[in-house]
Each structure stands twice: as structure tokens, then as C-alpha cells.
């Protein structure tokens, strides 16, 4: 096992203390409406968001951030980060990426063995920016880093569905098996995509995230 793989497992671990488990990205509201009510509908929702949203947009930004870290392009990183934060469709999504980015950047700064660039001058980095910083510093190959990022997102969404629907643990594992089959190809495509070709057109996702902000009872912060 390579050191880079060990570090990737570290970054995608649910124990990474960035608070990801407290967010559902609108899934909780969709469950509240009854549109997601079982394993099949939960998988369909998460799969649509994975293929048409995060893999086509967030993962592409992550790929370009990884490249910018490798090239020492701080101006490019600042531009990518600003564009990504501006793309967040709701106040909760914006707060989520900034909170998780801040938490990860602070964690990396506090780790004595992390010698590279979190002392980077970004006061409130987005989560992809802080995550890509760690992946680049630990020399994780871009394709593996992007695939790991997508896996961590999918796992968090499945666990949110297990709690909110609710679903059994075996159902959650079946969903992860199905989603995991898509990730290698999606990661490869994201790694090769020009930033100009990204798209983030998911109206139902945006509505769900916005409506969650006024949901009466909530387990999750988004």
C-alpha cells in the first residue's frame, strides 16, 4: 500500500472532523415531502445529484484546484475558490462549504506533520479548496483524489438517507455498491474536463436546499 493511498483513506474517512455528517444538502427536505421514501427513490435522488451535479461541477473544480496547487498558481486558486463559493445555490450550502473548509484548513494547520500550504492566506476557503490542498500536499494522484472525493460525498448522502428515511444498513450498502460503480468513470471525466464545460443545473436540488432553510423540524444543517 502506498503512502498516498493511506492519506487518501484518511481524507475520505467519516472520522475526518469537518462536520460532514451534519449536512444532507436538501435530502432531508425531499424526504419530508415524501418524494424520497424508500431505498429506490433515495438511490435515484442521490444518483441524479452525483451524475448531474457534483461530478459535473464540484469535481471539475476540484480537479483544477489540484492542478493549480501543483503549479503554485495562487491567483488561479483564489479565482476558482471564489467562483465555487458563488455557485452555492442557498445560504445553507454556502455556509456548509465555508464551515467545512475552515474546519479542514484549521485541522491541517494544527497537524504538526502537515508542512505544506495551509498557511496559504485564504481566510475562508471552500471545502474543495482545503481538501485539494491536502490531497496535493500528500501527492495523491489526481484521478484517485477526485474519485475519493466523490466517494466521500456519496457515502455521506447515503448515511443521511439511512437516518432520514429511515433505511436499514444493508440498504445503505446496496446503494453504495450501485453508486460506487459509477465513480471511476465520473472521476476520469471530471479530471479531463475544461473548467468552461462545467455545469450545475439541478433545479430540484436547488429548491430542496432552499426549502430546507425553513423546514420546521430538522436533523441536518442543510
C-alpha positions as a printed Julia matrix, in Angstrom:
222×3 Matrix{Float64}:
   0.0    0.0     0.0
   1.38   3.39   -1.0
   1.62   6.35    1.42
  -0.62   8.33   -0.95
  -3.38   5.71   -0.64
  -3.14   5.82    3.14
  -3.51   9.6     3.05
  -6.47   9.35    0.68
  -8.19   6.94    3.06
  -7.53   9.5     5.8
  -9.15  12.29    3.79
 -12.27  10.32    2.83
 -12.8    8.81    6.28
 -16.11   9.67    8.01
 -13.99  10.38   11.1
 -12.41  13.42    9.43
 -13.56  16.13   11.84
 -15.11  18.61    9.4
 -18.78  18.1    10.29
 -19.88  16.49    7.01
 -22.29  14.19    8.83
 -24.37  17.19    9.94
 -25.38  18.1     6.37
 -27.85  16.45    3.97
 -27.74  19.01    1.1
 -31.5   19.23    0.81
 -32.13  15.49    1.06
 -33.88  15.89    4.39
 -36.46  18.23    2.83
 -37.08  15.82   -0.06
 -37.72  13.08    2.49
 -40.13  15.41    4.32
 -42.14  15.91    1.11
 -42.43  12.15    0.54
 -40.61  12.26   -2.81
 -37.85  10.16   -1.25
 -39.45   7.44    0.84
 -37.55   4.19    0.29
 -34.31   2.72   -0.98
 -35.18   3.06   -4.66
 -36.19   6.72   -4.5
 -33.24   7.6    -2.26
 -30.83   5.98   -4.7
 -32.44   7.74   -7.66
 -32.12  11.15   -5.96
 -28.51  10.68   -4.88
 -27.52   9.18   -8.24
 -29.01  12.13  -10.14
 -27.17  14.6    -7.9
 -23.93  12.65   -8.3
 -24.03  12.39  -12.08
 -25.58  15.74  -12.99
 -24.23  17.9   -10.18
 -21.22  17.1    -8.09
 -19.35  15.09  -10.74
 -20.03  17.66  -13.47
 -19.24  20.72  -11.39
 -17.69  20.33   -7.96
 -15.36  17.52   -9.03
 -14.22  19.54  -12.04
 -13.39  22.49   -9.82
 -11.54  20.11   -7.52
  -9.5   18.8   -10.47
  -8.48  22.3   -11.5
  -7.64  23.21   -7.91
  -5.38  20.17   -7.68
  -3.6   21.3   -10.83
  -3.25  24.85   -9.53
  -1.72  23.62   -6.25
   0.76  21.54   -8.22
   1.73  24.57  -10.3
   1.8   27.0    -7.4
  -0.87  29.14   -9.05
  -2.25  31.01   -6.05
  -4.11  33.56   -8.17
  -5.81  30.75  -10.04
  -6.74  29.07   -6.77
  -8.29  32.28   -5.45
 -10.35  32.64   -8.64
 -11.52  29.02   -8.59
 -12.43  29.27   -4.92
 -14.4   32.49   -5.4
 -16.3   31.02   -8.35
 -17.14  27.86   -6.44
 -18.42  29.73   -3.37
 -20.51  31.99   -5.64
 -22.08  28.9    -7.22
 -23.73  27.75   -3.98
 -27.49  27.97   -4.54
 -28.61  28.62   -0.96
 -27.37  30.19    2.25
 -27.07  26.74    3.84
 -24.93  25.37    1.02
 -22.65  28.4     1.18
 -22.34  28.11    4.96
 -21.67  24.37    4.62
 -18.72  24.66    2.24
 -17.18  27.53    4.21
 -17.6   25.81    7.57
 -16.16  22.52    6.33
 -13.35  24.32    4.52
 -12.47  26.3     7.62
 -12.55  23.19    9.8
 -10.3   21.22    7.46
  -7.85  24.08    6.98
  -7.62  24.52   10.75
  -7.1   20.78   11.24
  -4.29  20.72    8.69
  -2.66  23.73   10.29
  -2.79  22.0    13.68
  -1.21  18.79   12.35
   2.49  19.02   13.08
   3.36  16.68   10.19
   1.48  18.74    7.6
   4.18  21.03    6.24
   2.59  22.36    3.06
   0.45  25.15    2.19
  -2.44  25.57    4.57
  -0.76  28.61    5.86
  -1.94  29.83    2.5
  -3.67  33.11    3.13
  -7.22  32.02    2.31
  -9.25  33.24    5.27
 -12.42  31.27    4.48
 -11.57  28.56    1.96
 -14.27  26.43    0.43
 -14.2   22.76    1.29
 -12.88  21.71   -2.16
 -10.04  24.22   -1.83
  -8.93  22.97    1.59
  -9.41  19.33    0.55
  -7.42  19.78   -2.65
  -4.66  21.43   -0.64
  -4.28  18.31    1.49
  -4.51  15.96   -1.49
  -1.87  17.9    -3.43
   0.46  18.17   -0.44
   0.21  14.42    0.17
   0.91  13.68   -3.52
  -2.35  11.81   -4.07
  -2.79  11.22   -7.83
  -5.5   13.49   -9.23
  -7.73  10.7   -10.55
  -7.64   8.91   -7.2
  -8.24  12.13   -5.29
 -11.28  13.01   -7.4
 -12.69   9.51   -7.08
 -12.16   9.59   -3.33
 -13.88  12.96   -3.06
 -16.9   11.65   -4.97
 -16.99   8.53   -2.8
 -16.93  10.57    0.42
 -19.82  12.71   -0.85
 -21.85   9.64   -1.87
 -21.21   7.92    1.45
 -22.35  10.97    3.39
 -25.53  11.24    1.31
 -26.33   7.56    1.81
 -25.83   7.84    5.56
 -28.12  10.89    5.59
 -30.77   8.83    3.77
 -30.33   5.91    6.19
 -31.06   8.29    9.07
 -33.77  10.44    7.5
 -35.97   8.0     5.54
 -35.05   5.81    7.56
 -33.39   2.83    5.85
 -31.57  -0.23    7.1
 -27.8   -0.58    7.0
 -27.97  -3.28    4.3
 -29.99  -0.94    2.07
 -27.33   1.69    2.57
 -24.61  -0.73    1.48
 -26.57  -1.72   -1.64
 -26.85   1.96   -2.53
 -23.11   2.48   -2.05
 -22.34  -0.5    -4.28
 -24.52   0.97   -7.04
 -23.11   4.49   -6.69
 -19.55   3.22   -6.45
 -19.8    1.58   -9.86
 -20.23   5.0   -11.44
 -17.41   6.8    -9.67
 -14.32   5.69  -11.67
 -15.75   6.89  -14.99
 -17.12  10.09  -13.46
 -13.74  10.84  -11.85
 -11.94  10.27  -15.14
 -14.31  12.59  -16.96
 -14.01  15.3   -14.3
 -10.22  15.12  -14.39
 -10.22  15.78  -18.14
 -12.97  18.45  -18.28
 -12.16  22.09  -19.08
 -13.47  24.47  -16.47
 -15.6   26.13  -19.16
 -17.56  22.91  -19.67
 -18.8   22.6   -16.1
 -22.5   22.79  -15.36
 -24.51  22.73  -12.19
 -28.1   22.77  -13.43
 -30.13  20.85  -10.85
 -33.31  22.87  -10.2
 -34.89  20.32   -7.85
 -31.68  20.15   -5.81
 -31.52  23.94   -5.54
 -35.18  24.14   -4.49
 -34.71  21.39   -1.9
 -31.7   23.16   -0.4
 -33.57  26.47   -0.25
 -36.74  24.97    1.23
 -34.72  23.14    3.9
 -33.79  26.52    5.38
 -37.36  26.97    6.64
 -38.17  23.32    7.37
 -39.84  23.13   10.77
 -38.12  20.06   12.22
 -34.62  19.15   11.1
 -31.87  16.69   11.9
 -29.39  18.23    9.49
 -27.94  21.7     8.94
 -28.61  21.7     5.18
